[in-house]
Short mmCIF file of C-alpha atoms in Angstrom, two decimals:
data_model
loop_
_atom_site.label_atom_id
_atom_site.label_comp_id
_atom_site.label_asym_id
_atom_site.label_seq_id
_atom_site.Cartn_x
_atom_site.Cartn_y
_atom_site.Cartn_z
CA MET A 1 -6.43 8.26 47.36
CA PRO A 2 -8.76 7.48 44.43
CA PRO A 3 -7.86 8.90 41.05
CA ARG A 4 -9.25 12.35 40.26
CA THR A 5 -12.35 12.34 38.09
CA ASP A 6 -13.51 15.55 36.45
CA PRO A 7 -17.23 16.44 36.54
CA PRO A 8 -19.19 16.18 33.28
CA ARG A 9 -18.39 18.99 30.87
CA SER A 10 -21.03 21.41 29.63
CA ARG A 11 -22.34 20.64 26.15
CA GLY A 12 -21.36 23.03 23.41
CA LEU A 13 -18.66 24.16 21.02
CA VAL A 14 -15.12 23.93 22.40
CA LEU A 15 -13.34 27.12 21.33
CA GLY A 16 -9.95 26.27 22.79
CA ARG A 17 -8.20 25.71 26.11
CA ILE A 18 -7.09 28.03 28.89
CA ALA A 19 -5.39 26.92 32.12
CA ASP A 20 -5.47 23.43 30.61
CA ALA A 21 -9.28 23.51 30.61
CA PRO A 22 -11.71 23.60 27.66
CA VAL A 23 -13.48 26.84 26.81
CA VAL A 24 -17.08 25.86 25.96
CA LEU A 25 -19.60 28.03 24.13
CA THR A 26 -22.93 26.53 25.20
CA PRO A 27 -26.03 26.61 22.95
CA SER A 28 -27.86 28.67 25.57
CA TRP A 29 -25.52 31.57 24.83
CA ALA A 30 -27.40 32.17 21.59
CA ILE A 31 -30.58 32.93 23.56
CA ALA A 32 -28.88 35.66 25.55
CA ALA A 33 -27.16 37.01 22.44
CA VAL A 34 -30.45 37.38 20.54
CA VAL A 35 -32.36 38.86 23.49
CA LEU A 36 -29.65 41.37 24.37
CA THR A 37 -29.18 42.38 20.73
CA ILE A 38 -32.90 43.13 20.46
CA VAL A 39 -32.97 44.95 23.81
CA PHE A 40 -30.00 47.20 22.94
CA ALA A 41 -31.17 47.92 19.38
CA PRO A 42 -33.56 50.81 20.30
CA THR A 43 -30.67 52.63 21.97
CA VAL A 44 -28.56 52.30 18.83
CA ARG A 45 -31.53 53.33 16.67
CA PHE A 46 -31.68 56.65 18.51
CA TYR A 47 -28.16 57.45 17.28
CA ALA A 48 -28.48 55.83 13.83
CA PRO A 49 -32.13 56.24 12.73
CA GLY A 50 -33.17 54.43 9.59
CA GLN A 51 -30.04 52.27 9.35
CA THR A 52 -31.44 48.86 10.24
CA GLY A 53 -28.36 46.87 9.27
CA VAL A 54 -26.08 49.18 11.21
CA ILE A 55 -28.42 49.19 14.21
CA TYR A 56 -28.39 45.44 14.69
CA GLY A 57 -24.73 45.12 13.75
CA VAL A 58 -23.71 47.63 16.43
CA SER A 59 -26.13 46.10 18.91
CA PHE A 60 -24.62 42.67 18.36
CA ALA A 61 -21.13 44.16 18.65
CA PHE A 62 -22.10 45.36 22.13
CA VAL A 63 -23.23 41.82 23.02
CA VAL A 64 -19.87 40.47 21.84
CA LEU A 65 -18.06 43.07 23.97
CA LEU A 66 -20.22 42.19 26.96
CA PHE A 67 -19.66 38.45 26.70
CA GLY A 68 -16.00 39.01 25.93
CA SER A 69 -15.77 40.89 29.21
CA VAL A 70 -17.57 38.09 31.03
CA PHE A 71 -15.16 35.63 29.46
CA LEU A 72 -12.17 37.61 30.76
CA HIS A 73 -13.88 37.59 34.17
CA GLU A 74 -13.93 33.78 34.05
CA VAL A 75 -10.36 33.57 32.75
CA SER A 76 -9.16 35.55 35.75
CA HIS A 77 -10.94 33.11 38.08
CA ALA A 78 -9.35 30.17 36.26
CA LEU A 79 -5.80 31.51 36.30
CA VAL A 80 -5.84 32.47 39.98
CA ALA A 81 -7.56 29.21 40.98
CA ARG A 82 -4.92 27.22 39.14
CA ALA A 83 -2.15 29.27 40.75
CA ARG A 84 -3.70 28.52 44.17
CA GLY A 85 -3.71 24.76 43.58
CA GLN A 86 -7.13 24.02 42.10
CA HIS A 87 -7.70 22.04 38.93
CA VAL A 88 -9.79 23.98 36.40
CA THR A 89 -12.15 21.65 34.52
CA GLU A 90 -13.90 24.11 32.18
CA LEU A 91 -14.72 27.70 31.33
CA ALA A 92 -18.25 27.92 29.92
CA ILE A 93 -20.07 30.81 28.24
CA THR A 94 -23.78 30.45 28.97
CA VAL A 95 -27.12 32.24 28.87
CA TRP A 96 -26.28 33.69 32.31
CA GLY A 97 -22.87 34.92 31.22
CA GLY A 98 -20.43 32.22 32.18
CA HIS A 99 -18.95 30.02 34.85
CA THR A 100 -15.65 28.39 35.71
CA ALA A 101 -15.64 24.89 37.19
CA PHE A 102 -12.94 23.58 39.53
CA THR A 103 -12.02 20.44 41.40
CA GLY A 104 -9.84 20.33 44.46
CA SER A 105 -10.16 22.34 47.64
CA LEU A 106 -8.53 25.57 48.75
CA ARG A 107 -6.56 25.31 51.98
CA ARG A 108 -6.76 28.91 53.20
CA PRO A 109 -9.51 31.55 53.36
CA ARG A 110 -7.32 34.09 51.60
CA ASP A 111 -6.93 31.73 48.63
CA ALA A 112 -10.71 31.49 48.32
CA PHE A 113 -10.99 35.27 48.64
CA TRP A 114 -8.51 35.97 45.83
CA VAL A 115 -10.02 33.40 43.49
CA ALA A 116 -13.39 35.11 43.96
CA VAL A 117 -12.41 38.77 43.93
CA VAL A 118 -10.35 38.76 40.71
CA GLY A 119 -13.47 38.27 38.58
CA PRO A 120 -15.28 41.47 39.61
CA LEU A 121 -11.97 43.36 39.69
CA THR A 122 -11.40 42.37 36.07
CA ASN A 123 -14.77 43.85 35.10
CA LEU A 124 -14.11 47.06 37.02
CA VAL A 125 -10.73 47.46 35.31
CA LEU A 126 -12.41 46.90 31.94
CA ALA A 127 -15.07 49.45 32.89
CA GLY A 128 -12.33 51.98 33.56
CA GLY A 129 -10.63 51.18 30.26
CA PHE A 130 -13.80 51.54 28.20
CA TRP A 131 -14.68 54.76 30.03
CA PHE A 132 -11.25 56.16 29.17
CA LEU A 133 -11.85 55.33 25.49
CA PHE A 134 -15.27 56.95 25.69
CA GLU A 135 -13.78 60.14 27.11
CA LEU A 136 -11.33 60.31 24.19
CA ARG A 137 -14.33 60.78 21.85
CA THR A 138 -12.47 59.25 18.90
CA GLY A 139 -14.32 57.70 15.96
CA THR A 140 -18.03 57.98 15.28
CA VAL A 141 -20.83 58.46 17.76
CA LEU A 142 -21.59 54.73 17.51
CA VAL A 143 -18.05 53.95 18.66
CA TRP A 144 -18.61 56.28 21.60
CA LEU A 145 -21.87 54.49 22.32
CA LEU A 146 -20.17 51.08 22.33
CA CYS A 147 -17.44 52.31 24.68
CA TYR A 148 -20.00 53.92 26.99
CA ALA A 149 -22.24 50.83 27.04
CA ALA A 150 -19.27 48.52 27.62
CA ALA A 151 -18.07 50.72 30.49
CA VAL A 152 -21.48 50.82 32.18
CA SER A 153 -22.18 47.10 31.68
CA ASN A 154 -18.77 46.09 33.04
CA ALA A 155 -19.24 48.37 36.03
CA PHE A 156 -22.64 46.77 36.67
CA VAL A 157 -21.30 43.21 36.30
CA GLY A 158 -18.37 43.97 38.58
CA LEU A 159 -20.41 45.68 41.29
CA PHE A 160 -23.30 43.18 41.12
CA ASN A 161 -20.87 40.29 41.54
CA LEU A 162 -19.45 41.95 44.65
CA ILE A 163 -22.83 41.63 46.41
CA PRO A 164 -22.07 39.32 49.38
CA GLY A 165 -24.31 36.36 48.66
CA LEU A 166 -23.70 33.03 46.97
CA PRO A 167 -23.50 32.08 44.14
CA LEU A 168 -22.08 35.54 43.35
CA ASP A 169 -18.37 36.19 43.74
CA GLY A 170 -19.15 38.48 46.65
CA GLY A 171 -20.75 35.48 48.32
CA GLN A 172 -17.52 33.54 47.91
CA MET A 173 -15.70 36.48 49.50
CA LEU A 174 -18.17 36.55 52.40
CA ALA A 175 -17.78 32.79 52.83
CA ALA A 176 -14.00 33.23 52.95
CA ALA A 177 -14.36 35.98 55.56
CA VAL A 178 -16.60 33.83 57.78
CA TRP A 179 -14.19 30.93 57.28
CA ALA A 180 -11.30 33.13 58.43
CA ALA A 181 -13.27 34.41 61.43
CA THR A 182 -14.67 31.07 62.62
CA GLY A 183 -12.21 28.53 61.26
CA SER A 184 -15.07 26.70 59.53
CA GLN A 185 -15.23 26.77 55.75
CA ASP A 186 -18.58 24.99 55.82
CA ARG A 187 -20.12 27.60 58.12
CA GLY A 188 -18.92 30.31 55.74
CA THR A 189 -20.62 28.57 52.83
CA VAL A 190 -23.91 28.18 54.70
CA VAL A 191 -23.95 31.81 55.89
CA ALA A 192 -23.17 33.14 52.41
CA GLY A 193 -25.84 30.84 50.99
CA TYR A 194 -28.54 32.29 53.22
CA VAL A 195 -27.45 35.82 52.34
CA GLY A 196 -27.62 34.73 48.69
CA ARG A 197 -31.27 33.80 49.15
CA VAL A 198 -31.95 37.30 50.47
CA VAL A 199 -30.15 38.76 47.44
CA ALA A 200 -32.23 36.58 45.09
CA VAL A 201 -35.51 37.83 46.54
CA GLY A 202 -34.23 41.39 46.85
CA SER A 203 -33.20 41.50 43.19
CA VAL A 204 -36.75 40.80 42.08
CA LEU A 205 -38.34 43.16 44.59
CA ALA A 206 -35.95 45.97 43.61
CA VAL A 207 -37.01 45.81 39.96
CA ILE A 208 -40.61 46.28 41.10
CA ALA A 209 -40.19 48.63 44.06
CA VAL A 210 -37.66 51.15 42.69
CA PRO A 211 -39.71 52.41 39.71
CA LEU A 212 -42.88 52.53 41.82
CA ALA A 213 -41.09 54.53 44.52
CA GLN A 214 -39.97 56.99 41.85
CA GLY A 215 -43.52 57.41 40.59
CA GLY A 216 -42.92 55.41 37.43
CA SER A 217 -44.30 52.15 36.09
CA VAL A 218 -42.95 48.64 36.29
CA GLU A 219 -41.41 47.31 33.08
CA PRO A 220 -42.80 43.77 32.51
CA PHE A 221 -39.77 42.59 30.53
CA LEU A 222 -37.39 43.64 33.31
CA VAL A 223 -39.56 41.89 35.89
CA ILE A 224 -39.52 38.66 33.86
CA TRP A 225 -35.75 38.89 33.42
CA ALA A 226 -35.30 39.66 37.14
CA VAL A 227 -37.42 36.64 38.07
CA PHE A 228 -35.22 34.38 35.94
CA ILE A 229 -32.08 35.83 37.51
CA GLY A 230 -33.65 35.56 40.97
CA MET A 231 -34.47 31.89 40.37
CA PHE A 232 -30.90 31.28 39.24
CA LEU A 233 -29.52 33.02 42.34
CA TRP A 234 -31.93 31.20 44.67
CA SER A 235 -30.99 27.85 43.17
CA GLY A 236 -27.28 28.56 43.51
CA ALA A 237 -27.66 29.82 47.08
CA SER A 238 -29.74 26.79 48.09
CA GLY A 239 -27.19 24.47 46.52
CA ALA A 240 -24.44 26.18 48.50
CA ILE A 241 -26.38 25.71 51.75
CA ARG A 242 -26.87 22.01 51.03
CA SER A 243 -23.21 21.65 50.08
CA GLY A 244 -21.98 23.40 53.22
CA ARG A 245 -24.17 21.26 55.46
CA ALA A 246 -23.09 18.08 53.68
CA ARG A 247 -19.41 18.98 54.05
CA ALA A 248 -19.97 19.70 57.75
CA ARG A 249 -21.44 16.22 58.19
CA LEU A 250 -18.66 14.76 56.07
CA ALA A 251 -15.95 16.20 58.32
CA HIS A 252 -17.19 14.01 61.21
CA LEU A 253 -17.35 10.76 59.26
CA ASP A 254 -14.90 7.97 60.11
CA VAL A 255 -14.59 4.59 58.45
CA SER A 256 -14.80 2.84 61.83
CA THR A 257 -18.42 4.02 62.09
CA PHE A 258 -19.40 2.14 58.95
CA VAL A 259 -17.16 -0.93 58.82
CA HIS A 260 -18.87 -4.35 58.91
CA PRO A 261 -17.21 -7.76 59.35
CA ALA A 262 -16.03 -9.46 56.18
CA ALA A 263 -14.53 -12.80 55.27
CA THR A 264 -11.98 -13.46 52.56
CA VAL A 265 -11.46 -16.27 50.08
CA PRO A 266 -8.63 -16.76 47.59
CA ALA A 267 -9.20 -15.94 43.94
CA ASP A 268 -8.90 -19.64 43.04
CA GLY A 269 -11.47 -20.71 45.65
CA THR A 270 -14.90 -22.26 45.16
CA VAL A 271 -18.43 -21.36 46.20
CA ALA A 272 -18.10 -23.87 49.05
CA ASP A 273 -15.16 -21.84 50.39
CA THR A 274 -17.27 -18.66 50.41
CA ALA A 275 -20.06 -20.35 52.37
CA ALA A 276 -17.65 -21.70 54.98
CA ALA A 277 -15.80 -18.40 55.31
CA GLY A 278 -18.99 -16.40 55.64
CA ARG A 279 -20.44 -18.61 58.35
CA GLY A 280 -17.22 -18.68 60.32
CA ALA A 281 -16.79 -14.90 60.47
CA GLY A 282 -20.41 -13.78 60.73
CA ALA A 283 -19.54 -11.72 57.71
CA TRP A 284 -21.65 -9.16 55.92
CA ALA A 285 -19.68 -9.83 52.76
CA VAL A 286 -17.14 -12.24 51.36
CA VAL A 287 -14.21 -10.53 49.66
CA ILE A 288 -12.05 -12.27 47.07
CA VAL A 289 -8.33 -11.57 47.43
CA ASP A 290 -5.45 -12.24 45.06
CA GLY A 291 -2.13 -13.85 45.94
CA THR A 292 -0.89 -10.64 47.59
CA GLY A 293 -4.01 -10.27 49.72
CA ARG A 294 -5.38 -7.37 47.70
CA PRO A 295 -9.20 -7.29 47.35
CA VAL A 296 -10.19 -8.01 43.76
CA GLY A 297 -13.83 -9.08 43.97
CA VAL A 298 -16.95 -9.49 46.11
CA VAL A 299 -19.25 -12.50 46.22
CA ASP A 300 -22.91 -11.89 45.34
CA PRO A 301 -24.92 -13.79 48.01
CA ALA A 302 -27.99 -14.09 45.75
CA ASN A 303 -25.93 -15.75 43.00
CA ALA A 304 -24.16 -18.02 45.49
CA ALA A 305 -27.50 -19.22 46.91
CA GLN A 306 -28.56 -20.44 43.46
CA VAL A 307 -25.66 -22.89 43.08
CA PRO A 308 -26.86 -26.51 43.64
CA ALA A 309 -25.38 -28.22 46.71
CA ASP A 310 -23.66 -30.89 44.62
CA ARG A 311 -21.74 -28.21 42.68
CA LEU A 312 -20.55 -26.02 45.53
CA THR A 313 -17.10 -27.57 45.63
CA THR A 314 -16.60 -27.48 41.87
CA THR A 315 -17.99 -24.04 41.00
CA SER A 316 -15.43 -21.23 40.85
CA VAL A 317 -15.98 -18.35 43.21
CA TRP A 318 -15.91 -16.03 40.19
CA ALA A 319 -19.12 -17.59 38.90
CA VAL A 320 -21.00 -15.88 41.74
CA ALA A 321 -18.95 -12.70 42.16
CA HIS A 322 -18.17 -9.40 40.52
CA ARG A 323 -14.79 -7.78 40.17
CA LEU A 324 -14.01 -4.68 42.16
CA PRO A 325 -12.89 -1.47 40.47
CA LEU A 326 -9.24 -0.68 41.18
CA GLU A 327 -10.29 2.37 43.19
CA ALA A 328 -12.66 0.33 45.40
CA LEU A 329 -10.43 0.29 48.47
CA LEU A 330 -10.43 2.14 51.79
CA ARG A 331 -7.82 2.34 54.51
CA SER A 332 -8.74 1.70 58.13
CA THR A 333 -7.67 5.31 58.78
CA SER A 334 -9.94 6.80 56.09
CA ALA A 335 -12.07 9.68 57.31
CA GLY A 336 -13.89 12.78 56.10
CA PRO A 337 -13.25 13.73 52.46
CA ASP A 338 -10.95 10.76 51.85
CA LEU A 339 -13.62 8.32 53.01
CA VAL A 340 -16.35 9.84 50.87
CA ALA A 341 -14.07 10.26 47.85
CA GLY A 342 -13.15 6.59 48.02
CA VAL A 343 -16.77 5.50 48.30
CA VAL A 344 -17.95 7.78 45.48
CA ALA A 345 -15.15 6.59 43.19
CA ALA A 346 -16.10 2.96 43.83
CA ALA A 347 -19.89 3.40 43.83
CA PRO A 348 -20.55 2.84 40.10
CA GLY A 349 -18.97 -0.61 40.26
CA THR A 350 -19.91 -2.06 43.63
CA SER A 351 -22.26 -1.72 46.60
CA VAL A 352 -19.53 -2.55 49.15
CA VAL A 353 -15.98 -1.27 49.51
CA PRO A 354 -13.32 -3.37 51.29
CA VAL A 355 -11.36 -1.81 54.15
CA VAL A 356 -7.71 -2.79 54.69
CA ASP A 357 -5.33 -2.10 57.57
CA GLU A 358 -1.78 -0.78 57.37
CA THR A 359 -0.51 -4.21 56.25
CA GLY A 360 -3.05 -4.45 53.43
CA THR A 361 -5.14 -7.11 55.18
CA VAL A 362 -8.91 -6.92 54.69
CA VAL A 363 -10.54 -6.01 58.02
CA GLY A 364 -14.09 -5.43 56.84
CA VAL A 365 -16.32 -3.74 54.30
CA VAL A 366 -18.22 -0.47 54.07
CA LEU A 367 -21.67 -0.32 52.50
CA VAL A 368 -21.81 2.45 49.89
CA ARG A 369 -25.44 3.30 50.66
CA GLU A 370 -24.71 3.89 54.35
CA VAL A 371 -21.90 6.38 53.70
CA LEU A 372 -23.86 8.28 51.06
CA ALA A 373 -26.90 8.42 53.35
CA ALA A 374 -24.73 9.88 56.12
CA VAL A 375 -23.46 12.57 53.76
CA ARG A 376 -27.03 13.42 52.72
CA GLY A 377 -28.25 13.35 56.31
CA THR A 378 -30.79 10.61 55.62
CA SER A 379 -31.20 7.02 56.77
CA ALA A 380 -29.78 4.23 54.61
#
């Protein structure tokens, strides 16, 4: 198996680590903080007229409570995902609230369900806690307002995330349910992705249709905000559909479908050796092997063709070759995720990946472009 490589981390200020993953405050968070502070300020002004400093201070405090709640939502995802065997790569606070990134796959539908459901449940528990504090009526009216707003916002975040469409948590839950019912995780992802597209469109239409149905007027700011959220949801849903389809194709991939003949030459060989080996085997590539037979390099045919005939026997094979990354190696039994993971890990350093049998002997090569094209569903 190739070594695990984490995806690129979001840019921003690293606040600390949870579940062995960085907590990143992205620059885009400031946009949401400013907008939400301004939006909530009129509500605070109603209870504290004429106190500008207090108004914006309390309004910003609400934003901090809101994003703190979203952060706890993401922490719950991270902790349960780690407990279920996934590797958490980051927790990011963004303009949309936040996200938690993982690597590794979940083996059972119920694992996927629990990783998804704990986020909204966290918000609903917080909503209950803030509502309890609101009912106590302790402190000033502004404290009551903060508790009330935090309760309502957490209830909204929790319930909205339970809507069964990707990329929302409810979509992950729906995907897990379809996975459990059909035995196909990829089908679950695709189904939940299409439902997510419906949710994206419905979210925008609801902001327009509901006030009109009630005899009111449409609020332009809310429409603009809903369009941005709808675009975000549509993008996430579409990405899930593509991912599910790609994984479905991936499951049927086998290295034997892609392997091409290859010749081998020793690491101390010459360019003349590569020419003779290539002709004799009808090879697509000439692989350089070390003393143990392990592939360590691949000859570049274009470079080899430029060597004058009178120097073929004296020019080192390494003069016309490039070294292979350590991870550039596939087994003759490689298939599905293992095949693609091996190719992706090797791709930055080579266009071909050697294939070895159970004894470690090179039996051919795989072209990186052909495997990646098969995953994408396109021709190489």
